[in-house]
Coordinates of C-alpha atoms in Angstrom, one line a residue:
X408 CA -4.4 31.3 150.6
X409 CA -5.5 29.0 147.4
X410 CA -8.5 27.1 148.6
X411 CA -9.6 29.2 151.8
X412 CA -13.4 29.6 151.1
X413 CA -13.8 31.2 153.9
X414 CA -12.1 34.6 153.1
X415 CA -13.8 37.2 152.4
X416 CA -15.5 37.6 148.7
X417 CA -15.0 33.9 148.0
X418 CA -18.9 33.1 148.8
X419 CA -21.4 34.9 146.6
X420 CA -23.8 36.8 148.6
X421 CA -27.5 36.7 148.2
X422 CA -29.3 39.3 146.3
X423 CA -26.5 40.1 144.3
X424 CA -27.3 41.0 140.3
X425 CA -25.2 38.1 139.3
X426 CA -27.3 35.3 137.2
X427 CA -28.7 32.1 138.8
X428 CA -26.1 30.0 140.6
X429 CA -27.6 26.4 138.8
X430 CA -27.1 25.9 135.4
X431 CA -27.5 28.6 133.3
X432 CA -29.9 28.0 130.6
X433 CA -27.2 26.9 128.1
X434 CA -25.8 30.4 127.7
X435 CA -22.5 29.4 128.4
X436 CA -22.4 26.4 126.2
X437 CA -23.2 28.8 123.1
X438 CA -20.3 30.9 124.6
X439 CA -18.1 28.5 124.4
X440 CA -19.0 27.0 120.8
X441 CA -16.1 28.3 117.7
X442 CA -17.2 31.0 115.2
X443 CA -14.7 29.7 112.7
X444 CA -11.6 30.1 111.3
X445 CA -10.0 33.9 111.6
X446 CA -10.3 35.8 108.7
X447 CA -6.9 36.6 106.9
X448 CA -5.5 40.1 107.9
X449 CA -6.4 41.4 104.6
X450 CA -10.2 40.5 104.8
X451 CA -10.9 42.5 108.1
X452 CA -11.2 46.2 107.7
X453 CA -9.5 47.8 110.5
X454 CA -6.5 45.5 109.9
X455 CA -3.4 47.4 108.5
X456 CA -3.3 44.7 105.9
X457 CA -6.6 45.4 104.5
X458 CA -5.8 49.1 103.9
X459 CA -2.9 48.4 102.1
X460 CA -4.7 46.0 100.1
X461 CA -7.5 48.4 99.6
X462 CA -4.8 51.4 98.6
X463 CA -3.0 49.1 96.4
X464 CA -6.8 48.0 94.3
X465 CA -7.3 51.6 94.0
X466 CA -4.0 52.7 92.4
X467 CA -4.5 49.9 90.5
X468 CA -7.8 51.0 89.1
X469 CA -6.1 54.2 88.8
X470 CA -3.5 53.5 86.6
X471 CA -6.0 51.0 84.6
X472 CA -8.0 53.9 83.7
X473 CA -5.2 56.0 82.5
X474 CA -3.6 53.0 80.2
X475 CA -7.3 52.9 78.5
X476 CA -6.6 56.7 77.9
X477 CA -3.7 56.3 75.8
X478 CA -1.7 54.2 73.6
X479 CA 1.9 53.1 72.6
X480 CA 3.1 52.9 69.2
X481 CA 6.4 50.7 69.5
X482 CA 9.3 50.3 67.4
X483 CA 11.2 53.0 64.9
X484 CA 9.7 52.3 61.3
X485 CA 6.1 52.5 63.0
X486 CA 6.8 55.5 65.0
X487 CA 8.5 57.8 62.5
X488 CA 5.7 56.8 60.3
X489 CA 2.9 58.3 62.4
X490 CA 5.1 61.4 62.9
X491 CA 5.4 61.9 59.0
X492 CA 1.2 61.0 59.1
X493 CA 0.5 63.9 62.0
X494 CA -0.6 61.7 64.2
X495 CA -1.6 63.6 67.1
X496 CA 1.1 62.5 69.4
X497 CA 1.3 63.4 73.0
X498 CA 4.5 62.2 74.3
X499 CA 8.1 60.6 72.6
X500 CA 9.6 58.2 74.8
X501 CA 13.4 57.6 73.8
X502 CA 15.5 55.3 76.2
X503 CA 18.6 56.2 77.9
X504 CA 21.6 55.0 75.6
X505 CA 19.6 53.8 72.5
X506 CA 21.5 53.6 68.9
X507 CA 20.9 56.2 67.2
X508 CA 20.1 55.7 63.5
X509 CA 17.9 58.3 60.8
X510 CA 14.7 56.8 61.6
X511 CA 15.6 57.7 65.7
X512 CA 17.1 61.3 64.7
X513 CA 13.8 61.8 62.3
X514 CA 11.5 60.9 65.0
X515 CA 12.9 63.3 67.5
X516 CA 13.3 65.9 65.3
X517 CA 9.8 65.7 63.8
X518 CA 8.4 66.0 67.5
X519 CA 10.3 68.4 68.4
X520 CA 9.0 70.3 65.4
X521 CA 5.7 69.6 66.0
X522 CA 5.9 70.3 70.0
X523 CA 5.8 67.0 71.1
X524 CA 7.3 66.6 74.4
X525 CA 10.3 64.3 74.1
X526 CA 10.9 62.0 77.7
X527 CA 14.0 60.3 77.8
X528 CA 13.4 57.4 80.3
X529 CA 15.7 54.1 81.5
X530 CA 15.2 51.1 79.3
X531 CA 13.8 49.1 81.7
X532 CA 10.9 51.8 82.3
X533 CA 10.2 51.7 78.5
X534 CA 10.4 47.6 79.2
X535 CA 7.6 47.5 81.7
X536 CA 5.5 50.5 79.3
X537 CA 5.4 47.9 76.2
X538 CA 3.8 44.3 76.5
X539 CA 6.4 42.7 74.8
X540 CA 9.3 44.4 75.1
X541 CA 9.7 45.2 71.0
X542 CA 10.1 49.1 71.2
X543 CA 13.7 49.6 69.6
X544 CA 14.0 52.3 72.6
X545 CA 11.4 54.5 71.0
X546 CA 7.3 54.8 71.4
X547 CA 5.0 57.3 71.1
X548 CA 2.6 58.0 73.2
X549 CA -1.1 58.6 70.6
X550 CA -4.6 59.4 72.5
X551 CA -7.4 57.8 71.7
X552 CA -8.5 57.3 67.9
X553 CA -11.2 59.5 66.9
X554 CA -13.8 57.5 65.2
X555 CA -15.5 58.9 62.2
X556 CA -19.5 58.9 62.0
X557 CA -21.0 56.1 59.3
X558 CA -22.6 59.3 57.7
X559 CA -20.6 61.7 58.1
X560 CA -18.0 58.9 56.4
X561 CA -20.5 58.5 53.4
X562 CA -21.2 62.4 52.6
X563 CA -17.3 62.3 52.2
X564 CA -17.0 60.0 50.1
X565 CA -20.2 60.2 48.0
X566 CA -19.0 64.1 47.2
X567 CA -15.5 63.2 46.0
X568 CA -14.5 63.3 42.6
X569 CA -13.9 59.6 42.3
X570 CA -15.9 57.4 42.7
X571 CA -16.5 55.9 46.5
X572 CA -14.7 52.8 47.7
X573 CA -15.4 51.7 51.1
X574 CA -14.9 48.5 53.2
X575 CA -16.9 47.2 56.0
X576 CA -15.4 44.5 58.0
X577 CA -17.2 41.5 59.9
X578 CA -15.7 39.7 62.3
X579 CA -12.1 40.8 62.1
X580 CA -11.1 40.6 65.8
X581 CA -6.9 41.1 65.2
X582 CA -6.3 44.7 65.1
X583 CA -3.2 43.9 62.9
X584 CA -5.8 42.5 60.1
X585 CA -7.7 46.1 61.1
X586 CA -4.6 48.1 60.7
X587 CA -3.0 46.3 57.2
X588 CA -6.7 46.5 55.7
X589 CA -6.4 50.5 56.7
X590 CA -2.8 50.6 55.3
X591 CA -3.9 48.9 52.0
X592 CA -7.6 51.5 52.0
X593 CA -5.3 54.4 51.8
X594 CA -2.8 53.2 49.1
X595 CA -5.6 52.2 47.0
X596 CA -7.5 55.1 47.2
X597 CA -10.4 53.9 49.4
X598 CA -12.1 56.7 51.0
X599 CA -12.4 54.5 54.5
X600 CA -13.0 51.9 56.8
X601 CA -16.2 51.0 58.6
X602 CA -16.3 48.8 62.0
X603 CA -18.8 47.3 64.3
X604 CA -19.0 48.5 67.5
X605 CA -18.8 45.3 69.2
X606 CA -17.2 42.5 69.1
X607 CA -14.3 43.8 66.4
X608 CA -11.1 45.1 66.8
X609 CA -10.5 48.6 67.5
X610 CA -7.8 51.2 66.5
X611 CA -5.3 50.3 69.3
X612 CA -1.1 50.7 69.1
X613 CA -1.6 47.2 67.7
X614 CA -3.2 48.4 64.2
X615 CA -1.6 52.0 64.4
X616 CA 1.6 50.2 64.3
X617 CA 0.3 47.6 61.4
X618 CA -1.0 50.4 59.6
X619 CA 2.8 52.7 60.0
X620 CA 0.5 56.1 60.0
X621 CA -2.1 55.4 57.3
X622 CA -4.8 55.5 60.3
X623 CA -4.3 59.1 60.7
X624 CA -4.9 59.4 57.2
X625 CA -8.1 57.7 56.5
X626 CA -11.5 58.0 58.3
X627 CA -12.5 54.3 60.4
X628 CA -16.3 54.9 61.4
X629 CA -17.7 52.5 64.3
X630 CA -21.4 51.3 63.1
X631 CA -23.6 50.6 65.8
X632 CA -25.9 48.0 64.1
X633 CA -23.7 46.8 60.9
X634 CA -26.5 45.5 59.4
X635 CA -28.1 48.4 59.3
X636 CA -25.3 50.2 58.5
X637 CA -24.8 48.1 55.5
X638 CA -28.5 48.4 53.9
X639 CA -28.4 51.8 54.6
X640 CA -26.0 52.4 52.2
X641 CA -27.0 50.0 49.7
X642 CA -30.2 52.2 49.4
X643 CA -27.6 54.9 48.9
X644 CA -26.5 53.9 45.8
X645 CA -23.3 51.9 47.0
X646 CA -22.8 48.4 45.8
X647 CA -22.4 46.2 48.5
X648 CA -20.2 42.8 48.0
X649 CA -19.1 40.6 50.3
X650 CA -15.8 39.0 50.4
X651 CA -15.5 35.3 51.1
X652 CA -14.1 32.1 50.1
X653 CA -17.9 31.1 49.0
X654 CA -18.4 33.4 46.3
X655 CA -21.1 33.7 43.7
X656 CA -18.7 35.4 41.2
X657 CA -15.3 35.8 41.2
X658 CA -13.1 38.8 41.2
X659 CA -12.7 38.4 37.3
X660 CA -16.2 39.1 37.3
X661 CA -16.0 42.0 39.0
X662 CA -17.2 45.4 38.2
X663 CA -15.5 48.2 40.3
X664 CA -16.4 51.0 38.1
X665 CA -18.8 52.6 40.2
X666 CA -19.4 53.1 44.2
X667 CA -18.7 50.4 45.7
X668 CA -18.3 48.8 49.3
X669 CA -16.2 45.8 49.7
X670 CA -17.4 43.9 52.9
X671 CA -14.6 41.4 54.6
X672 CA -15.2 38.7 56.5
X673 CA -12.7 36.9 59.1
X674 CA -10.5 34.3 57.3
X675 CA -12.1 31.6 59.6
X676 CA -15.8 32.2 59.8
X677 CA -16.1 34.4 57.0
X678 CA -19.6 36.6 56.8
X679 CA -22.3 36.1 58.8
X680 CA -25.8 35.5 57.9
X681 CA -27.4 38.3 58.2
X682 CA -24.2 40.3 56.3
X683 CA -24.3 38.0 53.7
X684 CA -28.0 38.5 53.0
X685 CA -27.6 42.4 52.6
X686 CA -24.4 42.3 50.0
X687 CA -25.5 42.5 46.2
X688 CA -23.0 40.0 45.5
X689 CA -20.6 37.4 47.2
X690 CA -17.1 37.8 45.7
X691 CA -14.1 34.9 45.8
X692 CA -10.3 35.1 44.8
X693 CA -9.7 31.6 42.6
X694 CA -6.4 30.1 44.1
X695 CA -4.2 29.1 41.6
X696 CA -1.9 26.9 44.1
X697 CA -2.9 24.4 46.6
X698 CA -4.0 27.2 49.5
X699 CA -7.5 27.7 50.1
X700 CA -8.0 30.6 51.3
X701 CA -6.1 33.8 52.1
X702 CA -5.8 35.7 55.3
X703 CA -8.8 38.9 55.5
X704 CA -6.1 41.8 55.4
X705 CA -3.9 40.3 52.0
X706 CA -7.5 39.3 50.2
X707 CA -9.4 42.7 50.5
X708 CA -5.3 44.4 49.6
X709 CA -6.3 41.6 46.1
X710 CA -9.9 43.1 45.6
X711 CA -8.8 46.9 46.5
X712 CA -5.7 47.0 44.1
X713 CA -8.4 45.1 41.3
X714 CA -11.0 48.0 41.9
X715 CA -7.9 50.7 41.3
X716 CA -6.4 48.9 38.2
X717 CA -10.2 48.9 36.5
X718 CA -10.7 52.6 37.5
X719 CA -6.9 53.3 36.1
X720 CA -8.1 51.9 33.0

C-alpha cells in the first residue's frame, strides 16, 4: 500500500553496502548536470546512420580515384580525331538512339578496328559521365597522358633533320590554351611542348579535345623546376625567347633559322621574373588594330607559323 513504511524493505537496514544516508558528497548533483546536445545519428559510430555515411565516403573515394584514372574525350569531331591520331583509347561510349552521321560510323568503325571496346549506354548515363552534357552521344574513354622526359624531349629534337622548335609555357592554367598551342606545335612542325609541373594545366579531355588528336602526336614533357629546365637548354644551344606583350624586339625582328624555343606566357600576367631573366630575347606581336594583346594559344600559332615561313624560305 503507497505510503506504508512499515512494510517490509521500505526501511534501509544498517550495515548495508549502500552509501551514506546524509547527503552525498555532491555525487548526485554531477549526475544530474546535462552532457550536451545528442550527437546527430550520423556522428556516433554504432548508429546505422553512421555506417551508411561511412559506406557512402568510401565509394565515394572509390569512384574519385577511378575518374583520376581516366579521361573523356566528348563530342564527334574531337573523338574521331583521336581515333584517326591512335590515341590509345580504352573504351567508346555511343548512346542508345544517337544520329548517326560519318563522323559517328568512322568512330565506331575505327575502334572496332583497332579493338576498342564499343559500350552502347542510355543517354542519360553518358549525361551524368560528361560535366557539361556536350558529348553528341559519343566519348571516348583515353588513360592517362604519358608525359615525355625534358631530355629525353631534347635528344629528339636536337637529332632531327630540321632544325629544333620547342615551346615552354608559363603560366598557362586553361588546358584549352594547352591543347590549341599543341594543335598549332604539330602543324607547324614544332618538335614539342614543355610544361611545369605545378601550377599549369595538364593534358586532360579538356586539351585532348582542343587539340582534336594532335596530343597523341607530339611529345608534352612536364619540367620539374622550369627555370632550370629553361637554362639548361639555353646552354644546349637552343635560343630561348620569351613571348609577351612587353617585348624587346618584335617578331619582324625575329630570327627563327636556327634551334629555337619559344616560351609563352599567360595572356594576363605574361612571364614571370625569373623566366624572363633566362630567355635571350623578349619577343612582341605589333597590333595593327585597337586590341592589345592576343590570347597565349592564337599568339605563339602567330610566332610558330613566322618560324615555318622563314625556314620555308
Amino acid at each position: 500500500m503507497a505510503g506504508n513504511s512499515k512494510r517490509r524493505g521500505a526501511i534501509r537496514k544498517a550495515g548495508t553496502k549502500k552509501g551514506p544516508t546524509v547527503g552525498s558528497g555532491g555525487v548526485r548533483r554531477r549526475g544530474l548536470e546535462g552532457k550536451g546536445a545528442t550527437p546527430a545519428a550520423k556522428d556516433r559510430s554504432h548508429h546505422p546512420a553512421a555506417k551508411r555515411a561511412a559506406k557512402a565516403a568510401k565509394q565515394q573515394r572509390s569512384r574519385q580515384r577511378k575518374t583520376d584514372d581516366v579521361e573523356l574525350v566528348l563530342g564527334r569531331n574531337p573523338v574521331v580525331e583521336c581515333l584517326r591520331a591512335g590515341v590509345p583509347a580504352t573504351a567508346l561510349y555511343v548512346a542508345l538512339g544517337a544520329d548517326s552521321d560519318e563522323r559517328l560510323t568512322e568512330s565506331v568503325t575505327r575502334a572496332a578496328d583497332t579493338g576498342i571496346p564499343i559500350l552502347e549506354v542510355p543517354k542519360p548515363d553518358l549525361d551524368r559521365m560528361s560535366t557539361n552534357g556536350l558529348h553528341q552521344g559519343i566519348a571516348l574513354q583515353v588513360p592517362p597522358y604519358d608525359y615525355a622526359h625534358p631530355d629525353d624531349m631534347l635528344k629528339s629534337a636536337t637529332t632531327d633533320v630540321s632544325p629544333a622548335m620547342l615551346v615552354a609555357l608559363d603560366n598557362i592554367t586553361d588546358p584549352r590554351n594547352l591543347g590549341a598551342i599543341v594543335r598549332s606545335v604539330s602543324a607547324f612542325g614544332g618538335h614539342g611542348v614543355l610544361i611545369p609541373q605545378r601550377r599549369s594545366a595538364s593534358v586532360t579531355a579538356v586539351a585532348w579535345r582542343t587539340s582534336a588528336g594532335a596530343a597523341a602526336r607530339l611529345p608534352v614533357a612536364r619540367a620539374t623546376n622550369l627555370n632550370r629546365t629553361l637554362k639548361d637548354w639555353g646552354n644546349a644551344g637552343l635560343q630561348v625567347v620569351g613571348l609577351d606583350a612587353r617585348g624587346d624586339i618584335t617578331i619582324d625582328e625575329l630570327d627563327g633559322l636556327g634551334p629555337i624555343l619559344v616560351v609563352v606566357g599567360s595572356e594576363g600576367k605574361g612571364l614571370s621574373r625569373l623566366v624572363r631573366e633566362n630567355c635571350d630575347a623578349i619577343l612582341s606581336i605589333p597590333m595593327a588594330g585597337p586590341t592589345e594583346s592576343l590570347n597565349a594559344s592564337v599568339a605563339a600559332g602567330v610566332v610558330l607559323a613566322e618560324i615555318a615561313r622563314q625556314r620555308r624560305s
